[in-house]
Short mmCIF file of C-alpha atoms in Angstrom, two decimals:
data_model
loop_
_atom_site.label_atom_id
_atom_site.label_comp_id
_atom_site.label_asym_id
_atom_site.label_seq_id
_atom_site.Cartn_x
_atom_site.Cartn_y
_atom_site.Cartn_z
CA MET S 1 -17.61 -3.28 17.82
CA ASP S 2 -14.54 -5.15 17.67
CA CYS S 3 -11.25 -4.88 15.92
CA LYS S 4 -8.56 -7.69 15.88
CA PHE S 5 -5.72 -8.78 13.69
CA VAL S 6 -5.43 -12.36 12.49
CA PRO S 7 -2.17 -13.66 11.28
CA ALA S 8 -2.39 -16.02 8.29
CA VAL S 9 -0.28 -17.21 5.42
CA CYS S 10 -1.24 -15.80 1.87
CA SER S 11 -2.94 -18.76 -0.07
CA TYR S 12 -1.72 -17.60 -3.49
CA CYS S 13 1.49 -19.00 -4.26
CA GLY S 14 3.91 -21.37 -2.48
CA THR S 15 6.19 -18.62 -0.99
CA GLY S 16 4.24 -18.38 2.13
CA CYS S 17 4.22 -14.65 2.97
CA GLY S 18 2.71 -13.76 6.39
CA VAL S 19 -0.38 -11.53 6.22
CA LEU S 20 -2.53 -10.01 8.93
CA PHE S 21 -6.20 -9.63 8.30
CA GLU S 22 -7.89 -6.61 9.65
CA VAL S 23 -11.25 -7.88 11.14
CA ILE S 24 -13.77 -5.42 12.04
CA ASP S 25 -17.02 -6.52 13.59
CA GLY S 26 -16.22 -10.09 12.52
CA LYS S 27 -15.69 -9.19 8.88
CA ILE S 28 -12.34 -9.12 7.14
CA ASN S 29 -11.89 -5.57 6.00
CA ALA S 30 -8.22 -5.28 4.82
CA THR S 31 -4.93 -7.20 4.43
CA LEU S 32 -1.66 -6.11 5.81
CA PRO S 33 1.75 -7.48 5.49
CA MET S 34 3.28 -8.91 8.80
CA LYS S 35 6.42 -7.15 9.66
CA SER S 36 7.84 -9.74 11.90
CA HIS S 37 7.22 -12.67 9.67
CA PRO S 38 10.56 -14.29 8.38
CA VAL S 39 9.38 -14.89 4.98
CA ASN S 40 8.17 -11.39 3.78
CA HIS S 41 9.45 -8.90 6.32
CA GLY S 42 6.51 -6.76 5.90
CA LYS S 43 6.34 -6.73 2.08
CA LEU S 44 3.57 -8.12 -0.12
CA CYS S 45 2.79 -8.53 -3.83
CA ILE S 46 -0.25 -7.25 -5.36
CA LYS S 47 -2.07 -10.42 -4.76
CA GLY S 48 -1.40 -10.67 -1.16
CA TRP S 49 -2.50 -7.11 -0.80
CA ASN S 50 -5.91 -7.81 -2.17
CA LEU S 51 -6.39 -11.14 -0.32
CA HIS S 52 -9.51 -9.85 1.66
CA GLU S 53 -11.28 -9.23 -1.48
CA TYR S 54 -12.10 -12.64 -2.51
CA ILE S 55 -12.95 -13.86 0.88
CA ASN S 56 -16.23 -11.80 1.10
CA SER S 57 -16.88 -11.46 -2.67
CA TYR S 58 -20.36 -12.02 -3.77
CA MET S 59 -19.07 -13.85 -6.69
CA ARG S 60 -17.57 -16.47 -4.54
CA LEU S 61 -18.88 -20.11 -5.03
CA LYS S 62 -20.26 -21.34 -1.72
CA THR S 63 -21.83 -24.62 -2.86
CA PRO S 64 -20.57 -27.03 -5.64
CA LEU S 65 -22.52 -26.49 -8.81
CA ILE S 66 -23.46 -29.37 -11.24
CA LYS S 67 -24.02 -28.71 -14.96
CA GLU S 68 -27.43 -30.04 -15.88
CA ASP S 69 -28.99 -29.00 -19.36
CA GLY S 70 -26.25 -26.31 -20.06
CA ARG S 71 -26.89 -24.65 -16.75
CA PHE S 72 -25.05 -24.71 -13.43
CA GLN S 73 -27.39 -26.07 -10.58
CA LYS S 74 -26.51 -25.84 -6.96
CA ALA S 75 -25.77 -29.23 -5.35
CA THR S 76 -24.53 -30.61 -2.11
CA TRP S 77 -20.93 -32.05 -1.71
CA ASP S 78 -22.16 -35.55 -1.57
CA GLU S 79 -23.99 -35.08 -4.97
CA ALA S 80 -21.14 -33.30 -6.64
CA ILE S 81 -18.31 -35.87 -5.33
CA GLY S 82 -20.61 -38.80 -6.39
CA HIS S 83 -21.32 -37.15 -9.78
CA ALA S 84 -17.37 -36.80 -10.33
CA ALA S 85 -16.75 -40.28 -9.22
CA VAL S 86 -19.35 -41.63 -11.73
CA LYS S 87 -17.84 -39.74 -14.66
CA PHE S 88 -14.26 -40.69 -13.90
CA ASN S 89 -15.25 -44.39 -13.84
CA GLN S 90 -16.99 -44.05 -17.15
CA ILE S 91 -14.04 -42.26 -18.76
CA LYS S 92 -11.83 -44.98 -17.22
CA ASP S 93 -13.76 -47.86 -18.39
CA GLN S 94 -14.38 -46.52 -21.95
CA PHE S 95 -10.91 -44.85 -22.74
CA GLY S 96 -8.48 -46.38 -20.15
CA PRO S 97 -6.88 -44.60 -17.07
CA ASP S 98 -4.35 -42.70 -19.06
CA ALA S 99 -7.25 -40.57 -20.49
CA ILE S 100 -7.30 -38.86 -17.07
CA GLY S 101 -4.66 -36.38 -15.81
CA VAL S 102 -4.44 -34.51 -12.54
CA LEU S 103 -2.94 -30.99 -12.08
CA VAL S 104 -2.26 -30.06 -8.31
CA SER S 105 -1.60 -26.74 -7.02
CA ALA S 106 0.73 -24.81 -4.69
CA LYS S 107 -2.36 -23.31 -3.08
CA ILE S 108 -2.88 -26.57 -1.23
CA THR S 109 -0.46 -28.18 1.43
CA ASN S 110 2.16 -30.87 0.96
CA GLU S 111 -0.08 -33.48 2.63
CA GLU S 112 -2.94 -32.64 0.24
CA ASN S 113 -0.41 -32.72 -2.80
CA TYR S 114 0.65 -36.22 -1.62
CA LEU S 115 -2.84 -37.34 -1.35
CA ALA S 116 -3.59 -36.11 -4.83
CA GLN S 117 -0.77 -37.91 -6.33
CA LYS S 118 -1.50 -41.05 -4.40
CA PHE S 119 -5.21 -40.76 -5.82
CA THR S 120 -3.71 -40.29 -9.35
CA ARG S 121 -1.52 -43.24 -9.32
CA ALA S 122 -3.21 -45.67 -6.86
CA VAL S 123 -7.02 -44.98 -7.61
CA ILE S 124 -7.17 -43.84 -11.03
CA GLY S 125 -3.96 -45.83 -12.15
CA THR S 126 -2.03 -43.30 -14.31
CA ASN S 127 0.89 -41.39 -14.02
CA ASN S 128 -0.46 -38.13 -15.51
CA VAL S 129 0.12 -36.14 -12.38
CA ASP S 130 1.75 -32.61 -12.50
CA HIS S 131 2.10 -29.64 -10.45
CA CYS S 132 1.72 -25.80 -11.26
CA ALA S 133 5.07 -25.13 -9.59
CA ARG S 134 6.84 -27.58 -11.77
CA LEU S 135 6.95 -25.07 -14.86
CA MET E 1 1.86 5.60 35.62
CA ASN E 2 2.60 2.98 33.23
CA LEU E 3 0.91 2.41 29.86
CA ILE E 4 -1.65 -0.27 30.80
CA ASP E 5 -2.98 1.87 33.78
CA GLN E 6 -3.36 4.89 31.69
CA VAL E 7 -5.37 2.98 29.28
CA GLU E 8 -7.33 1.46 31.92
CA GLN E 9 -8.09 4.90 33.22
CA LEU E 10 -9.20 5.99 29.80
CA PHE E 11 -11.70 3.02 29.90
CA ILE E 12 -12.89 3.73 33.32
CA GLN E 13 -13.48 7.52 32.81
CA ASP E 14 -15.26 6.41 29.61
CA LYS E 15 -13.36 8.38 27.43
CA ILE E 16 -12.73 5.78 24.48
CA ASP E 17 -14.60 2.83 23.25
CA ILE E 18 -11.63 0.98 21.70
CA PHE E 19 -7.70 1.23 22.25
CA LEU E 20 -5.43 0.43 19.43
CA GLY E 21 -2.00 -0.84 20.76
CA TYR E 22 0.16 -3.84 20.27
CA LYS E 23 -0.36 -7.42 21.62
CA ALA E 24 2.03 -10.37 21.46
CA LEU E 25 0.78 -13.45 19.51
CA ASP E 26 3.07 -16.51 19.07
CA GLY E 27 6.04 -14.21 19.39
CA HIS E 28 4.90 -11.50 16.94
CA LEU E 29 3.77 -8.10 18.24
CA LEU E 30 0.61 -7.54 16.17
CA PRO E 31 -1.73 -4.64 16.30
CA HIS E 32 -4.93 -5.20 18.36
CA GLY E 33 -7.99 -3.33 19.38
CA PHE E 34 -8.66 -3.52 23.14
CA THR E 35 -12.17 -3.02 24.21
CA ARG E 36 -14.03 -2.54 27.48
CA ASP E 37 -15.60 -5.91 27.18
CA ARG E 38 -12.14 -7.66 27.43
CA MET E 39 -10.42 -5.75 29.95
CA GLU E 40 -8.34 -8.63 30.84
CA GLU E 41 -6.54 -8.45 27.55
CA LEU E 42 -5.02 -5.22 28.50
CA LYS E 43 -2.40 -7.06 30.50
CA ALA E 44 -0.90 -7.99 27.43
CA LEU E 45 -0.71 -4.55 25.85
CA GLN E 46 2.85 -3.61 24.54
CA VAL E 47 4.79 -1.17 22.47
CA SER E 48 5.95 -2.81 19.28
CA GLU E 49 9.21 -2.36 17.62
CA GLY E 50 7.67 -2.81 14.14
CA ARG E 51 5.14 -0.11 13.22
CA TYR E 52 1.72 -0.69 11.94
CA SER E 53 -0.39 2.25 10.76
CA LEU E 54 -2.78 2.54 13.76
CA GLU E 55 -4.14 5.54 12.13
CA LYS E 56 -5.06 3.75 9.13
CA ILE E 57 -7.04 1.20 11.28
CA ALA E 58 -8.71 4.21 13.10
CA THR E 59 -9.97 5.60 9.83
CA HIS E 60 -11.28 2.06 8.92
CA LEU E 61 -12.97 1.93 12.26
CA THR E 62 -14.50 5.29 11.79
CA GLU E 63 -15.79 4.39 8.21
CA LYS E 64 -17.83 1.71 9.89
CA HIS E 65 -18.84 3.63 13.25
CA PRO E 66 -18.79 7.25 12.70
CA ASP E 67 -19.05 8.19 16.22
CA ILE E 68 -16.61 5.84 17.82
CA ARG E 69 -14.10 7.12 20.08
CA ILE E 70 -10.59 5.54 19.71
CA GLY E 71 -7.65 5.67 21.89
CA MET E 72 -4.32 4.66 20.53
CA ILE E 73 -0.48 4.51 21.27
CA ALA E 74 1.22 7.42 19.33
CA ARG E 75 4.71 8.13 18.46
CA GLU E 76 5.87 11.32 16.80
CA CYS E 77 5.09 9.99 13.33
CA ASN E 78 1.56 9.00 14.54
CA LEU E 79 0.71 12.47 15.82
CA ARG E 80 2.10 13.95 12.71
CA THR E 81 -0.22 11.54 10.65
CA LEU E 82 -3.19 12.37 12.99
CA ASN E 83 -2.72 16.03 12.47
CA LEU E 84 -2.85 15.53 8.87
CA LEU E 85 -6.06 13.27 8.98
CA TYR E 86 -7.68 15.91 11.01
CA THR E 87 -6.91 18.41 8.51
CA TRP E 88 -8.31 16.43 5.64
CA LYS E 89 -11.28 15.66 7.82
CA GLN E 90 -10.65 11.85 7.89
CA LEU E 91 -10.90 11.76 11.60
CA ASN E 92 -12.33 13.91 14.22
CA PRO E 93 -9.83 15.20 16.79
CA GLU E 94 -12.72 15.06 19.58
CA ASN E 95 -12.94 11.15 18.99
CA ILE E 96 -9.33 10.42 19.23
CA GLU E 97 -7.34 10.14 22.43
CA THR E 98 -3.75 9.47 22.14
CA ILE E 99 -1.17 8.20 24.72
CA ASN E 100 2.10 9.53 23.60
CA ILE E 101 5.35 7.36 23.85
CA SER E 102 8.82 8.13 22.97
CA CYS E 103 10.34 5.57 20.69
CA CYS E 104 14.08 6.82 20.97
CA PRO E 105 16.67 5.07 23.24
CA SER E 106 17.24 6.72 26.63
CA PRO E 107 19.33 5.97 29.81
CA LEU E 108 16.39 4.07 31.30
CA LYS E 109 15.57 2.19 28.04
CA PRO E 110 18.66 1.18 26.07
CA HIS E 111 16.77 -0.08 22.98
CA SER E 112 14.75 1.99 20.54
CA ASP E 113 10.98 1.01 20.12
CA CYS E 114 11.22 1.80 16.41
CA SER E 115 12.80 -0.23 13.59
CA TYR E 116 13.20 3.10 11.73
CA LEU E 117 15.92 4.49 14.18
CA GLU E 118 18.28 1.82 12.92
CA PRO E 119 19.58 2.98 9.46
CA LYS E 120 18.88 0.88 6.66
CA GLN E 121 21.65 -1.21 4.89
CA THR E 122 22.33 -0.58 1.18
CA GLY E 123 24.14 -3.13 -0.82
CA ALA E 124 27.27 -2.27 -2.93
CA TYR E 125 25.29 -2.54 -6.37
CA LYS E 126 22.73 -0.28 -5.15
CA LYS E 127 25.26 2.22 -4.15
CA THR E 128 26.88 2.24 -7.45
CA HIS E 129 23.82 2.00 -9.87
CA GLY E 130 20.99 3.13 -7.73
CA ILE E 131 20.37 5.19 -4.66
CA ASP E 132 21.51 4.82 -1.05
CA PHE E 133 18.57 4.54 1.33
CA ASN E 134 20.10 6.99 3.57
CA ALA E 135 21.10 9.63 1.10
CA ASP E 136 20.52 13.15 1.96
CA PRO E 137 18.34 14.88 -0.80
CA ASP E 138 20.84 18.03 -0.75
CA THR E 139 24.02 15.65 -1.31
CA PHE E 140 22.14 13.51 -3.64
CA LEU E 141 21.67 16.72 -5.90
CA ASP E 142 25.30 17.94 -5.33
CA ASP E 143 26.93 14.42 -5.88
CA PHE E 144 25.23 13.54 -9.18
CA ASN E 145 24.75 15.43 -12.32
CA ASN E 146 21.46 15.46 -14.14
CA LYS E 147 22.03 12.45 -16.26
CA ASN E 148 23.35 10.37 -13.44
CA ARG E 149 20.41 11.27 -11.30
CA PHE E 150 18.03 10.31 -13.94
CA SER E 151 19.69 6.98 -14.75
CA ARG E 152 19.72 5.89 -10.89
CA TRP E 153 16.14 6.90 -10.20
CA MET E 154 15.33 4.92 -13.48
CA TYR E 155 17.29 1.96 -12.25
CA GLU E 156 15.18 2.15 -8.84
CA PHE E 157 11.77 2.64 -10.75
CA ASN E 158 12.30 -0.01 -13.21
CA LYS E 159 12.35 -2.63 -10.55
CA CYS E 160 8.80 -1.71 -9.65
CA ILE E 161 6.34 -4.62 -9.56
CA LYS E 162 3.24 -2.56 -9.29
CA CYS E 163 2.02 -3.94 -6.00
CA TYR E 164 0.56 -0.74 -4.90
CA GLY E 165 1.85 -1.70 -1.55
CA CYS E 166 3.20 2.03 -1.03
CA ARG E 167 -0.20 3.40 -1.54
CA ASN E 168 -1.94 0.66 0.54
CA ILE E 169 0.20 1.07 3.52
CA CYS E 170 0.32 4.78 3.35
CA PRO E 171 -1.56 6.19 6.51
CA VAL E 172 -2.36 9.44 4.58
CA CYS E 173 -3.74 7.79 1.37
CA PHE E 174 -7.55 7.82 2.00
CA CYS E 175 -8.80 9.05 -1.41
CA ASP E 176 -12.03 7.57 -2.87
CA GLU E 177 -10.58 7.60 -6.39
CA CYS E 178 -6.96 6.93 -6.76
CA SER E 179 -5.11 8.48 -9.75
CA LEU E 180 -2.88 5.45 -9.82
CA GLU E 181 -5.97 3.32 -10.62
CA HIS E 182 -6.93 5.86 -13.47
CA ALA E 183 -6.87 3.81 -16.75
CA SER E 184 -5.78 6.97 -18.77
CA LEU E 185 -2.70 7.72 -16.42
CA VAL E 186 -1.68 4.18 -15.44
CA GLU E 187 -2.45 1.46 -17.96
CA PRO E 188 -4.19 -1.35 -16.01
CA GLY E 189 -2.98 -4.95 -16.53
CA THR E 190 0.48 -4.16 -17.95
CA LEU E 191 3.85 -4.71 -16.63
CA PRO E 192 6.46 -3.25 -16.31
CA VAL E 193 4.60 -0.35 -15.05
CA ASP E 194 4.52 2.94 -16.63
CA VAL E 195 7.89 4.20 -15.45
CA PRO E 196 8.26 6.78 -14.12
CA ILE E 197 4.86 8.25 -14.43
CA PHE E 198 3.57 5.82 -11.80
CA HIS E 199 6.00 7.04 -9.30
CA LEU E 200 5.82 10.68 -10.21
CA ILE E 201 2.13 10.73 -9.79
CA ARG E 202 2.46 9.28 -6.41
CA ALA E 203 5.45 11.70 -5.45
CA THR E 204 3.13 14.76 -6.48
CA HIS E 205 0.37 13.18 -4.48
CA MET E 206 2.50 13.12 -1.68
CA ALA E 207 3.27 16.96 -1.73
CA GLY E 208 1.85 18.44 1.29
CA ARG E 209 0.84 15.18 2.79
CA CYS E 210 3.78 12.76 3.46
CA ILE E 211 4.55 13.04 6.90
CA ASP E 212 7.77 11.05 6.52
CA CYS E 213 6.80 7.81 8.47
CA GLY E 214 8.78 5.61 6.19
CA LEU E 215 6.18 2.89 6.07
CA CYS E 216 6.14 2.80 2.18
CA GLU E 217 9.93 2.23 1.99
CA ASP E 218 9.56 -0.56 4.49
CA ALA E 219 6.49 -2.10 2.50
CA CYS E 220 8.24 -1.92 -0.93
CA PRO E 221 9.41 -5.45 -2.08
CA MET E 222 11.76 -3.96 -4.49
CA ASP E 223 13.57 -1.57 -1.99
CA ILE E 224 12.93 1.63 -3.89
CA PRO E 225 14.23 4.44 -1.75
CA LEU E 226 10.60 6.13 -1.74
CA ARG E 227 11.22 8.00 1.57
CA LEU E 228 14.04 9.92 -0.13
CA LEU E 229 11.99 10.91 -2.91
CA TYR E 230 9.04 12.23 -0.68
CA ARG E 231 11.35 13.70 1.52
CA GLN E 232 12.68 15.89 -1.35
CA VAL E 233 9.12 16.46 -2.51
CA ASN E 234 8.19 17.95 0.82
CA ALA E 235 11.51 19.94 1.20
CA ILE E 236 10.33 21.75 -1.97
CA VAL E 237 6.91 22.16 -0.54
CA SER E 238 8.34 23.59 2.47
CA ASP E 239 10.70 26.06 0.51
CA ILE E 240 7.89 27.23 -1.97
CA PHE E 241 4.78 27.16 0.13
CA ASP E 242 6.28 27.05 3.65
CA TYR E 243 3.85 24.38 4.58
CA ARG E 244 5.11 21.09 6.60
CA PRO E 245 2.57 18.54 6.63
CA GLY E 246 1.42 17.18 10.01
CA ASN E 247 2.99 20.01 12.00
CA GLY E 248 -0.30 21.68 12.68
CA THR E 249 -3.70 21.55 11.27
CA ASP E 250 -3.26 24.09 8.63
CA GLN E 251 -4.94 23.43 5.32
CA SER E 252 -2.64 22.19 2.71
CA PRO E 253 -1.58 24.63 -0.18
CA PHE E 254 -2.79 21.86 -2.32
CA THR E 255 -6.39 22.11 -1.17
CA ILE E 256 -7.61 23.62 -4.44
CA ILE E 257 -11.24 24.37 -3.54
CA GLY E 258 -10.22 25.74 -0.08
CA GLU E 259 -12.31 24.87 2.95
CA LYS E 260 -14.89 22.88 1.09
CA THR E 261 -12.50 20.08 0.05
CA VAL E 262 -13.63 17.59 2.35
CA LEU E 263 -12.79 14.22 0.69
CA GLU E 264 -15.77 11.84 1.06
CA PRO E 265 -14.82 8.73 3.13
CA LYS E 266 -14.95 5.53 1.18
CA PRO E 267 -18.21 3.95 0.69
CA MET E 268 -19.08 2.11 3.94
CA ASP E 269 -19.62 -1.19 2.23
CA ALA E 270 -18.97 -1.37 -1.55
CA GLN E 271 -19.81 -5.03 -1.40
CA LEU E 272 -23.37 -4.46 -0.23
CA GLU E 273 -23.87 -2.38 -3.31
CA GLY E 274 -22.40 -5.11 -5.45
CA GLU E 275 -24.74 -7.55 -3.90
CA LYS E 276 -27.71 -5.48 -4.55
CA GLU E 277 -26.58 -5.00 -8.01
CA TYR E 278 -26.34 -8.78 -8.70
CA GLY E 279 -29.55 -9.51 -6.64
CA LEU E 280 -27.55 -11.85 -4.39
CA MET O 1 -0.19 29.72 -7.23
CA THR O 2 0.35 28.55 -10.81
CA ILE O 3 4.14 29.69 -10.52
CA LYS O 4 4.57 28.05 -7.35
CA ARG O 5 3.12 24.77 -8.71
CA ILE O 6 5.34 25.04 -11.55
CA ARG O 7 8.26 25.67 -9.53
CA PHE O 8 7.53 22.78 -7.49
CA MET O 9 7.26 20.50 -10.60
CA GLN O 10 10.45 21.78 -11.98
CA GLU O 11 12.40 21.20 -8.78
CA LEU O 12 10.71 17.68 -8.68
CA LEU O 13 11.95 16.92 -12.19
CA THR O 14 15.34 18.33 -11.47
CA PHE O 15 15.58 15.95 -8.48
CA PHE O 16 14.42 13.09 -10.71
CA GLY O 17 17.15 14.26 -13.36
CA LEU O 18 15.12 16.11 -16.07
CA GLU O 19 16.36 19.43 -15.25
CA GLY O 20 15.37 22.54 -17.41
CA ARG O 21 12.74 20.84 -19.61
CA LEU O 22 9.74 22.59 -18.08
CA HIS O 23 9.27 26.48 -18.48
CA LEU O 24 6.74 28.93 -17.44
CA GLU O 25 6.28 32.34 -19.02
CA TRP O 26 3.42 35.07 -18.91
CA ILE O 27 2.99 36.53 -22.29
CA SER O 28 -0.11 38.80 -23.14
CA SER O 29 -1.74 38.54 -26.53
CA ALA O 30 -0.08 41.98 -27.31
CA GLU O 31 3.40 40.62 -26.89
CA ALA O 32 4.16 38.85 -30.12
CA GLN O 33 7.69 39.58 -30.05
CA LYS O 34 8.17 38.24 -26.61
CA TYR O 35 6.11 35.23 -27.49
CA VAL O 36 8.42 34.31 -30.39
CA GLN O 37 11.47 34.99 -28.49
CA VAL O 38 10.62 32.75 -25.55
CA VAL O 39 9.53 29.87 -27.92
CA THR O 40 12.59 30.31 -30.07
CA ASP O 41 14.92 30.15 -27.02
CA PHE O 42 13.33 27.45 -25.36
CA THR O 43 13.11 25.45 -28.40
CA GLU O 44 16.84 25.96 -28.83
CA LYS O 45 17.58 24.99 -25.14
CA ILE O 46 15.64 21.73 -25.70
CA ARG O 47 17.46 21.07 -29.07
CA GLN O 48 20.92 21.47 -27.12
CA MET O 49 19.74 19.13 -24.52
CA GLY O 50 18.73 16.56 -27.19
CA PRO O 51 15.81 14.18 -27.21
CA ASN O 52 13.96 13.25 -23.94
CA PRO O 53 15.76 10.25 -22.36
CA LEU O 54 12.33 8.82 -21.37
CA LYS O 55 11.34 8.33 -25.04
CA LYS O 56 14.30 6.01 -25.62
CA ILE O 57 13.51 4.09 -22.55
CA ASP O 58 9.78 3.70 -23.60
CA ALA O 59 10.59 2.43 -27.08
CA ALA O 60 13.19 0.01 -25.47
CA VAL O 61 10.54 -1.38 -23.06
CA LYS O 62 7.96 -1.67 -25.93
CA GLY O 63 10.36 -3.40 -28.00
CA ALA O 64 11.21 -5.96 -25.13
CA ILE O 65 7.66 -6.89 -25.08
#
């Protein structure tokens, strides 16, 4: 039997509220707001309060899926990334790079967002890149 | 005998399996479950100024391990909560050991160990349009007329973002089914929330239950003076029913079916059921 | 018990600012006169108070959406 509290940052929006995961026997059981966190001072919104639910959800995707014959099939990461690369190249060759757009997210880090825009501009070759927080 | 030695003694005498206290991590005092297997961690045991609901953690632990013996740091508010949870059969008093601490400042200890002993600050706009955090229920009734009270409460309630934080953090909210999630009482998926139904449902459910710990007000992102509301609710309960929640282990006057209302603890693991259902 | 619960609700509503809009009375099936009197008095009282302020707010909120 084991009970510990693991501080983390809420993964929903860009605000970055501090949360505490209540971990009982190695399994996340509840989410609490972190009282001493400078961002949220012990307060959370409804999404933050339910952060633990998707982590252990049985609906959660654990492997990439590729759609074949109208059905999603489990695949490895190499297969999935390879598949996406082939399709991107096909679209780019057929319709030009401006046929592709990339939407990035507040849920990933600044560095990942930077990489995503670099990928869009340098690899794909289009300026069609946007961010969900730029509403 | 200091706190750490006391806890060590409890472990040595085999009175507890786990001790709930606070431990510093990167400058934050966070709750932590100290166990016999990792006694060396006890050196870091502290009393935190910010309070977390240790009793709620104890009920979660009891859900998973019904016979677990839990030790915990207990302030006065924790003791009231524990009494209430014993009354409602959510915890077994035989399985709980408390180490009582005083959170008030004293000549030996100039600071208070509780952020609630510092009065909350109320802004000027809130004072003129809403309700002062530190208002006294009686003077609030005398100072404002019926219409004024109504508009002030509506100002406060209309800010609600329906985060359910007040319910989630509440150490005495343990029901299996929550009225606030009942579709015919509170419409799911809509904002603004059904004002004032949402808040009045919660207020009536706090009657005979609220032990005035103030955690809800602290967790409210919109600064609704919930503590004042629940304090008045329990002042009424105390007037009419002569019942003060948490002051003993008497049954609440709102226990409709009498001795038999033992609320079932939440299902151990709803997720396992879901997994079975979906064949995963 | 009912009388205590209703008193609780009345005082809660008073605190919230809806004073006097809840009334409890015991009337036997033989007390037709009393029934008429209580209902008439209470209706008159409510009429003087005017419509429930919540109704207006509810309509305003619905209109805003």
